[in-house]
Amino acid sequence: MGRTVTNVSEPTQRSRGSDKTREIIVETALRLFRERGYEATTMRAIAAEAGVSVGNAYYYFASKEALIQAYYDRAQTEHEAACEELLATERAFAPRLGGVLREWVRVSEPYHEFAVKFFKHAAEPSNPLSPFSAESSPARESAIAIYRRVVEGSADRMDAELRAELPELLWLMSMGVVLFWVHDTSEGCRRTYRFIELSVPLVDRLVGLSHLPGLRGIARDFIAGVHELRA
């Protein structure tokens, strides 16, 4: 009896083709959002420009919102990769935090023009594209995880309770950097880098003082306030 030979490479080739199609659709969508605006761009237009059928576009992405979430995920993956060497070698808190924030600006630079036009949608509290929405939860948790690595890999002394809350607080700080970056018209986002350069030492100083007996109570009161507002 002859043996049936299975082509084990076929699923891999199909998967690669699928990934490539997804990337083409995402890249096309981002370009059209930048050129025409988010509201004026339809899924039909995205499909036509990407060279796929409308049904195929909807097979990969159920809506324009899903395309933006795919962009969030891709940007997050790029940021994680860019921070890997820094987080693996640096142990001081301030360089870890500053480096992670600067890498975010660097990897996001190609999307700056798109972000400026898109920001009004993400800024709406009820919009599913808001970084605070339930739909954005996976990307948000991944981003907080980077700042958890910043804190957990730091050799600096800090209040234990503050250390536990700090990753989310640093992510909120990064949202302030994003807001500044969106409105930054300086060449190469020079002012945003300067903003990071000025703000990180202040955060570092406050975190470093948090374990001192005289300031520990203030840190605990602050954490209690965070818990109350989060509830």
PDB file of N, CA, C and O in Angstrom, residues 32-90:
ATOM      1  N   LEU A  32      -5.426  55.668   4.067  1.00  0.00           N
ATOM      2  CA  LEU A  32      -6.669  56.341   3.702  1.00  0.00           C
ATOM      3  C   LEU A  32      -7.217  57.172   4.857  1.00  0.00           C
ATOM      4  O   LEU A  32      -7.771  58.266   4.637  1.00  0.00           O
ATOM      5  N   PHE A  33      -7.074  56.672   6.084  1.00  0.00           N
ATOM      6  CA  PHE A  33      -7.502  57.466   7.235  1.00  0.00           C
ATOM      7  C   PHE A  33      -6.723  58.778   7.274  1.00  0.00           C
ATOM      8  O   PHE A  33      -7.266  59.836   7.590  1.00  0.00           O
ATOM      9  N   ARG A  34      -5.441  58.691   6.962  1.00  0.00           N
ATOM     10  CA  ARG A  34      -4.582  59.885   6.980  1.00  0.00           C
ATOM     11  C   ARG A  34      -4.951  60.837   5.841  1.00  0.00           C
ATOM     12  O   ARG A  34      -4.990  62.054   6.036  1.00  0.00           O
ATOM     13  N   GLU A  35      -5.229  60.293   4.670  1.00  0.00           N
ATOM     14  CA  GLU A  35      -5.489  61.121   3.492  1.00  0.00           C
ATOM     15  C   GLU A  35      -6.915  61.672   3.455  1.00  0.00           C
ATOM     16  O   GLU A  35      -7.139  62.836   3.077  1.00  0.00           O
ATOM     17  N   ARG A  36      -7.890  60.843   3.838  1.00  0.00           N
ATOM     18  CA  ARG A  36      -9.297  61.231   3.680  1.00  0.00           C
ATOM     19  C   ARG A  36     -10.000  61.521   4.997  1.00  0.00           C
ATOM     20  O   ARG A  36     -11.093  62.087   4.995  1.00  0.00           O
ATOM     21  N   GLY A  37      -9.383  61.098   6.105  1.00  0.00           N
ATOM     22  CA  GLY A  37     -10.043  61.210   7.394  1.00  0.00           C
ATOM     23  C   GLY A  37     -10.721  59.908   7.763  1.00  0.00           C
ATOM     24  O   GLY A  37     -11.148  59.138   6.889  1.00  0.00           O
ATOM     25  N   TYR A  38     -10.836  59.649   9.050  1.00  0.00           N
ATOM     26  CA  TYR A  38     -11.406  58.389   9.530  1.00  0.00           C
ATOM     27  C   TYR A  38     -12.870  58.251   9.136  1.00  0.00           C
ATOM     28  O   TYR A  38     -13.312  57.211   8.641  1.00  0.00           O
ATOM     29  N   GLU A  39     -13.656  59.317   9.324  1.00  0.00           N
ATOM     30  CA  GLU A  39     -15.085  59.234   9.067  1.00  0.00           C
ATOM     31  C   GLU A  39     -15.391  59.050   7.584  1.00  0.00           C
ATOM     32  O   GLU A  39     -16.334  58.344   7.218  1.00  0.00           O
ATOM     33  N   ALA A  40     -14.618  59.690   6.716  1.00  0.00           N
ATOM     34  CA  ALA A  40     -14.896  59.653   5.273  1.00  0.00           C
ATOM     35  C   ALA A  40     -14.427  58.366   4.609  1.00  0.00           C
ATOM     36  O   ALA A  40     -14.816  58.072   3.479  1.00  0.00           O
ATOM     37  N   THR A  41     -13.617  57.598   5.282  1.00  0.00           N
ATOM     38  CA  THR A  41     -13.079  56.367   4.699  1.00  0.00           C
ATOM     39  C   THR A  41     -14.013  55.200   4.997  1.00  0.00           C
ATOM     40  O   THR A  41     -14.341  54.946   6.149  1.00  0.00           O
ATOM     41  N   THR A  42     -14.430  54.494   3.960  1.00  0.00           N
ATOM     42  CA  THR A  42     -15.329  53.350   4.122  1.00  0.00           C
ATOM     43  C   THR A  42     -14.562  52.038   3.976  1.00  0.00           C
ATOM     44  O   THR A  42     -13.469  52.004   3.407  1.00  0.00           O
ATOM     45  N   MET A  43     -15.150  50.975   4.467  1.00  0.00           N
ATOM     46  CA  MET A  43     -14.547  49.658   4.294  1.00  0.00           C
ATOM     47  C   MET A  43     -14.479  49.285   2.816  1.00  0.00           C
ATOM     48  O   MET A  43     -13.544  48.619   2.377  1.00  0.00           O
ATOM     49  N   ARG A  44     -15.456  49.740   2.032  1.00  0.00           N
ATOM     50  CA  ARG A  44     -15.446  49.462   0.588  1.00  0.00           C
ATOM     51  C   ARG A  44     -14.233  50.132  -0.058  1.00  0.00           C
ATOM     52  O   ARG A  44     -13.560  49.532  -0.909  1.00  0.00           O
ATOM     53  N   ALA A  45     -13.950  51.375   0.339  1.00  0.00           N
ATOM     54  CA  ALA A  45     -12.799  52.092  -0.213  1.00  0.00           C
ATOM     55  C   ALA A  45     -11.496  51.419   0.194  1.00  0.00           C
ATOM     56  O   ALA A  45     -10.563  51.295  -0.602  1.00  0.00           O
ATOM     57  N   ILE A  46     -11.420  50.967   1.438  1.00  0.00           N
ATOM     58  CA  ILE A  46     -10.220  50.281   1.918  1.00  0.00           C
ATOM     59  C   ILE A  46      -9.986  49.004   1.115  1.00  0.00           C
ATOM     60  O   ILE A  46      -8.871  48.712   0.679  1.00  0.00           O
ATOM     61  N   ALA A  47     -11.057  48.235   0.911  1.00  0.00           N
ATOM     62  CA  ALA A  47     -10.949  46.983   0.154  1.00  0.00           C
ATOM     63  C   ALA A  47     -10.483  47.246  -1.275  1.00  0.00           C
ATOM     64  O   ALA A  47      -9.603  46.541  -1.798  1.00  0.00           O
ATOM     65  N   ALA A  48     -11.053  48.276  -1.903  1.00  0.00           N
ATOM     66  CA  ALA A  48     -10.687  48.589  -3.290  1.00  0.00           C
ATOM     67  C   ALA A  48      -9.217  48.978  -3.398  1.00  0.00           C
ATOM     68  O   ALA A  48      -8.505  48.516  -4.299  1.00  0.00           O
ATOM     69  N   GLU A  49      -8.760  49.819  -2.487  1.00  0.00           N
ATOM     70  CA  GLU A  49      -7.367  50.264  -2.518  1.00  0.00           C
ATOM     71  C   GLU A  49      -6.406  49.132  -2.172  1.00  0.00           C
ATOM     72  O   GLU A  49      -5.270  49.088  -2.667  1.00  0.00           O
ATOM     73  N   ALA A  50      -6.853  48.210  -1.332  1.00  0.00           N
ATOM     74  CA  ALA A  50      -6.001  47.087  -0.921  1.00  0.00           C
ATOM     75  C   ALA A  50      -5.996  45.963  -1.954  1.00  0.00           C
ATOM     76  O   ALA A  50      -5.192  45.024  -1.854  1.00  0.00           O
ATOM     77  N   GLY A  51      -6.905  46.029  -2.918  1.00  0.00           N
ATOM     78  CA  GLY A  51      -6.958  44.999  -3.941  1.00  0.00           C
ATOM     79  C   GLY A  51      -7.620  43.718  -3.482  1.00  0.00           C
ATOM     80  O   GLY A  51      -7.290  42.626  -3.979  1.00  0.00           O
ATOM     81  N   VAL A  52      -8.559  43.825  -2.538  1.00  0.00           N
ATOM     82  CA  VAL A  52      -9.292  42.645  -2.061  1.00  0.00           C
ATOM     83  C   VAL A  52     -10.779  42.944  -2.173  1.00  0.00           C
ATOM     84  O   VAL A  52     -11.193  44.088  -2.330  1.00  0.00           O
ATOM     85  N   SER A  53     -11.575  41.912  -2.090  1.00  0.00           N
ATOM     86  CA  SER A  53     -13.019  42.109  -2.132  1.00  0.00           C
ATOM     87  C   SER A  53     -13.509  42.684  -0.806  1.00  0.00           C
ATOM     88  O   SER A  53     -12.837  42.562   0.224  1.00  0.00           O
ATOM     89  N   VAL A  54     -14.691  43.296  -0.851  1.00  0.00           N
ATOM     90  CA  VAL A  54     -15.269  43.832   0.384  1.00  0.00           C
ATOM     91  C   VAL A  54     -15.498  42.703   1.390  1.00  0.00           C
ATOM     92  O   VAL A  54     -15.226  42.843   2.587  1.00  0.00           O
ATOM     93  N   GLY A  55     -15.978  41.574   0.895  1.00  0.00           N
ATOM     94  CA  GLY A  55     -16.204  40.433   1.778  1.00  0.00           C
ATOM     95  C   GLY A  55     -14.919  39.955   2.424  1.00  0.00           C
ATOM     96  O   GLY A  55     -14.908  39.573   3.603  1.00  0.00           O
ATOM     97  N   ASN A  56     -13.828  39.969   1.652  1.00  0.00           N
ATOM     98  CA  ASN A  56     -12.544  39.549   2.193  1.00  0.00           C
ATOM     99  C   ASN A  56     -12.064  40.520   3.263  1.00  0.00           C
ATOM    100  O   ASN A  56     -11.509  40.116   4.293  1.00  0.00           O
ATOM    101  N   ALA A  57     -12.279  41.813   3.025  1.00  0.00           N
ATOM    102  CA  ALA A  57     -11.889  42.814   4.020  1.00  0.00           C
ATOM    103  C   ALA A  57     -12.651  42.598   5.325  1.00  0.00           C
ATOM    104  O   ALA A  57     -12.067  42.640   6.414  1.00  0.00           O
ATOM    105  N   TYR A  58     -13.952  42.323   5.205  1.00  0.00           N
ATOM    106  CA  TYR A  58     -14.757  42.084   6.400  1.00  0.00           C
ATOM    107  C   TYR A  58     -14.431  40.739   7.051  1.00  0.00           C
ATOM    108  O   TYR A  58     -14.666  40.557   8.241  1.00  0.00           O
ATOM    109  N   TYR A  59     -13.890  39.807   6.269  1.00  0.00           N
ATOM    110  CA  TYR A  59     -13.466  38.525   6.840  1.00  0.00           C
ATOM    111  C   TYR A  59     -12.340  38.741   7.847  1.00  0.00           C
ATOM    112  O   TYR A  59     -12.300  38.106   8.910  1.00  0.00           O
ATOM    113  N   TYR A  60     -11.426  39.649   7.507  1.00  0.00           N
ATOM    114  CA  TYR A  60     -10.292  39.915   8.387  1.00  0.00           C
ATOM    115  C   TYR A  60     -10.623  40.935   9.475  1.00  0.00           C
ATOM    116  O   TYR A  60     -10.127  40.838  10.597  1.00  0.00           O
ATOM    117  N   PHE A  61     -11.455  41.914   9.147  1.00  0.00           N
ATOM    118  CA  PHE A  61     -11.767  42.990  10.090  1.00  0.00           C
ATOM    119  C   PHE A  61     -13.259  43.307  10.011  1.00  0.00           C
ATOM    120  O   PHE A  61     -13.752  43.706   8.960  1.00  0.00           O
ATOM    121  N   ALA A  62     -13.945  43.142  11.120  1.00  0.00           N
ATOM    122  CA  ALA A  62     -15.396  43.306  11.133  1.00  0.00           C
ATOM    123  C   ALA A  62     -15.834  44.753  10.965  1.00  0.00           C
ATOM    124  O   ALA A  62     -16.993  45.013  10.624  1.00  0.00           O
ATOM    125  N   SER A  63     -14.925  45.708  11.196  1.00  0.00           N
ATOM    126  CA  SER A  63     -15.295  47.114  11.128  1.00  0.00           C
ATOM    127  C   SER A  63     -14.035  47.967  11.051  1.00  0.00           C
ATOM    128  O   SER A  63     -12.916  47.468  11.210  1.00  0.00           O
ATOM    129  N   LYS A  64     -14.230  49.270  10.835  1.00  0.00           N
ATOM    130  CA  LYS A  64     -13.090  50.191  10.869  1.00  0.00           C
ATOM    131  C   LYS A  64     -12.478  50.231  12.263  1.00  0.00           C
ATOM    132  O   LYS A  64     -11.256  50.379  12.402  1.00  0.00           O
ATOM    133  N   GLU A  65     -13.330  50.108  13.280  1.00  0.00           N
ATOM    134  CA  GLU A  65     -12.813  50.090  14.652  1.00  0.00           C
ATOM    135  C   GLU A  65     -11.855  48.925  14.868  1.00  0.00           C
ATOM    136  O   GLU A  65     -10.838  49.061  15.558  1.00  0.00           O
ATOM    137  N   ALA A  66     -12.173  47.779  14.263  1.00  0.00           N
ATOM    138  CA  ALA A  66     -11.292  46.616  14.385  1.00  0.00           C
ATOM    139  C   ALA A  66      -9.945  46.878  13.723  1.00  0.00           C
ATOM    140  O   ALA A  66      -8.902  46.397  14.185  1.00  0.00           O
ATOM    141  N   LEU A  67      -9.948  47.655  12.658  1.00  0.00           N
ATOM    142  CA  LEU A  67      -8.689  48.026  11.995  1.00  0.00           C
ATOM    143  C   LEU A  67      -7.829  48.898  12.906  1.00  0.00           C
ATOM    144  O   LEU A  67      -6.611  48.732  12.978  1.00  0.00           O
ATOM    145  N   ILE A  68      -8.452  49.813  13.616  1.00  0.00           N
ATOM    146  CA  ILE A  68      -7.704  50.666  14.538  1.00  0.00           C
ATOM    147  C   ILE A  68      -7.159  49.835  15.698  1.00  0.00           C
ATOM    148  O   ILE A  68      -6.022  50.034  16.143  1.00  0.00           O
ATOM    149  N   GLN A  69      -7.954  48.886  16.185  1.00  0.00           N
ATOM    150  CA  GLN A  69      -7.459  48.011  17.260  1.00  0.00           C
ATOM    151  C   GLN A  69      -6.266  47.199  16.772  1.00  0.00           C
ATOM    152  O   GLN A  69      -5.325  46.951  17.529  1.00  0.00           O
ATOM    153  N   ALA A  70      -6.290  46.802  15.491  1.00  0.00           N
ATOM    154  CA  ALA A  70      -5.146  46.082  14.915  1.00  0.00           C
ATOM    155  C   ALA A  70      -3.920  46.989  14.879  1.00  0.00           C
ATOM    156  O   ALA A  70      -2.786  46.541  15.122  1.00  0.00           O
ATOM    157  N   TYR A  71      -4.142  48.265  14.573  1.00  0.00           N
ATOM    158  CA  TYR A  71      -3.045  49.235  14.614  1.00  0.00           C
ATOM    159  C   TYR A  71      -2.501  49.369  16.032  1.00  0.00           C
ATOM    160  O   TYR A  71      -1.280  49.389  16.241  1.00  0.00           O
ATOM    161  N   TYR A  72      -3.383  49.465  17.021  1.00  0.00           N
ATOM    162  CA  TYR A  72      -2.951  49.536  18.419  1.00  0.00           C
ATOM    163  C   TYR A  72      -2.065  48.332  18.762  1.00  0.00           C
ATOM    164  O   TYR A  72      -1.001  48.476  19.381  1.00  0.00           O
ATOM    165  N   ASP A  73      -2.524  47.142  18.369  1.00  0.00           N
ATOM    166  CA  ASP A  73      -1.786  45.920  18.688  1.00  0.00           C
ATOM    167  C   ASP A  73      -0.408  45.914  18.019  1.00  0.00           C
ATOM    168  O   ASP A  73       0.591  45.529  18.638  1.00  0.00           O
ATOM    169  N   ARG A  74      -0.368  46.333  16.763  1.00  0.00           N
ATOM    170  CA  ARG A  74       0.903  46.349  16.042  1.00  0.00           C
ATOM    171  C   ARG A  74       1.864  47.364  16.654  1.00  0.00           C
ATOM    172  O   ARG A  74       3.052  47.073  16.850  1.00  0.00           O
ATOM    173  N   ALA A  75       1.351  48.554  16.973  1.00  0.00           N
ATOM    174  CA  ALA A  75       2.196  49.584  17.589  1.00  0.00           C
ATOM    175  C   ALA A  75       2.726  49.108  18.933  1.00  0.00           C
ATOM    176  O   ALA A  75       3.890  49.357  19.281  1.00  0.00           O
ATOM    177  N   GLN A  76       1.887  48.393  19.677  1.00  0.00           N
ATOM    178  CA  GLN A  76       2.311  47.884  20.974  1.00  0.00           C
ATOM    179  C   GLN A  76       3.419  46.837  20.827  1.00  0.00           C
ATOM    180  O   GLN A  76       4.391  46.827  21.583  1.00  0.00           O
ATOM    181  N   THR A  77       3.274  45.967  19.836  1.00  0.00           N
ATOM    182  CA  THR A  77       4.294  44.949  19.588  1.00  0.00           C
ATOM    183  C   THR A  77       5.625  45.585  19.202  1.00  0.00           C
ATOM    184  O   THR A  77       6.691  45.169  19.675  1.00  0.00           O
ATOM    185  N   GLU A  78       5.571  46.611  18.366  1.00  0.00           N
ATOM    186  CA  GLU A  78       6.790  47.327  17.964  1.00  0.00           C
ATOM    187  C   GLU A  78       7.443  48.002  19.167  1.00  0.00           C
ATOM    188  O   GLU A  78       8.669  48.005  19.299  1.00  0.00           O
ATOM    189  N   HIS A  79       6.624  48.574  20.030  1.00  0.00           N
ATOM    190  CA  HIS A  79       7.160  49.237  21.227  1.00  0.00           C
ATOM    191  C   HIS A  79       7.841  48.234  22.154  1.00  0.00           C
ATOM    192  O   HIS A  79       8.932  48.469  22.667  1.00  0.00           O
ATOM    193  N   GLU A  80       7.211  47.101  22.368  1.00  0.00           N
ATOM    194  CA  GLU A  80       7.794  46.066  23.229  1.00  0.00           C
ATOM    195  C   GLU A  80       9.152  45.613  22.702  1.00  0.00           C
ATOM    196  O   GLU A  80      10.118  45.473  23.467  1.00  0.00           O
ATOM    197  N   ALA A  81       9.229  45.381  21.398  1.00  0.00           N
ATOM    198  CA  ALA A  81      10.490  44.935  20.795  1.00  0.00           C
ATOM    199  C   ALA A  81      11.572  46.002  20.933  1.00  0.00           C
ATOM    200  O   ALA A  81      12.741  45.693  21.208  1.00  0.00           O
ATOM    201  N   ALA A  82      11.185  47.266  20.777  1.00  0.00           N
ATOM    202  CA  ALA A  82      12.150  48.359  20.853  1.00  0.00           C
ATOM    203  C   ALA A  82      12.702  48.533  22.264  1.00  0.00           C
ATOM    204  O   ALA A  82      13.831  48.999  22.447  1.00  0.00           O
ATOM    205  N   CYS A  83      11.927  48.144  23.276  1.00  0.00           N
ATOM    206  CA  CYS A  83      12.327  48.325  24.675  1.00  0.00           C
ATOM    207  C   CYS A  83      13.085  47.133  25.246  1.00  0.00           C
ATOM    208  O   CYS A  83      13.619  47.207  26.363  1.00  0.00           O
ATOM    209  N   GLU A  84      13.122  46.039  24.524  1.00  0.00           N
ATOM    210  CA  GLU A  84      13.624  44.781  25.080  1.00  0.00           C
ATOM    211  C   GLU A  84      15.054  44.890  25.601  1.00  0.00           C
ATOM    212  O   GLU A  84      15.356  44.474  26.729  1.00  0.00           O
ATOM    213  N   GLU A  85      15.964  45.414  24.795  1.00  0.00           N
ATOM    214  CA  GLU A  85      17.364  45.486  25.217  1.00  0.00           C
ATOM    215  C   GLU A  85      17.536  46.391  26.433  1.00  0.00           C
ATOM    216  O   GLU A  85      18.254  46.049  27.381  1.00  0.00           O
ATOM    217  N   LEU A  86      16.878  47.530  26.426  1.00  0.00           N
ATOM    218  CA  LEU A  86      16.959  48.456  27.562  1.00  0.00           C
ATOM    219  C   LEU A  86      16.495  47.789  28.849  1.00  0.00           C
ATOM    220  O   LEU A  86      17.178  47.848  29.876  1.00  0.00           O
ATOM    221  N   LEU A  87      15.337  47.156  28.808  1.00  0.00           N
ATOM    222  CA  LEU A  87      14.777  46.554  30.015  1.00  0.00           C
ATOM    223  C   LEU A  87      15.573  45.339  30.476  1.00  0.00           C
ATOM    224  O   LEU A  87      15.514  44.966  31.651  1.00  0.00           O
ATOM    225  N   ALA A  88      16.321  44.736  29.572  1.00  0.00           N
ATOM    226  CA  ALA A  88      17.124  43.563  29.933  1.00  0.00           C
ATOM    227  C   ALA A  88      18.458  43.950  30.564  1.00  0.00           C
ATOM    228  O   ALA A  88      19.082  43.122  31.248  1.00  0.00           O
ATOM    229  N   THR A  89      18.899  45.177  30.373  1.00  0.00           N
ATOM    230  CA  THR A  89      20.255  45.561  30.814  1.00  0.00           C
ATOM    231  C   THR A  89      20.286  46.683  31.846  1.00  0.00           C
ATOM    232  O   THR A  89      21.143  46.685  32.725  1.00  0.00           O
ATOM    233  N   GLU A  90      19.355  47.623  31.756  1.00  0.00           N
ATOM    234  CA  GLU A  90      19.361  48.780  32.664  1.00  0.00           C
ATOM    235  C   GLU A  90      18.611  48.443  33.946  1.00  0.00           C
ATOM    236  O   GLU A  90      17.568  47.804  33.913  1.00  0.00           O
TER     237      GLU A  90
END
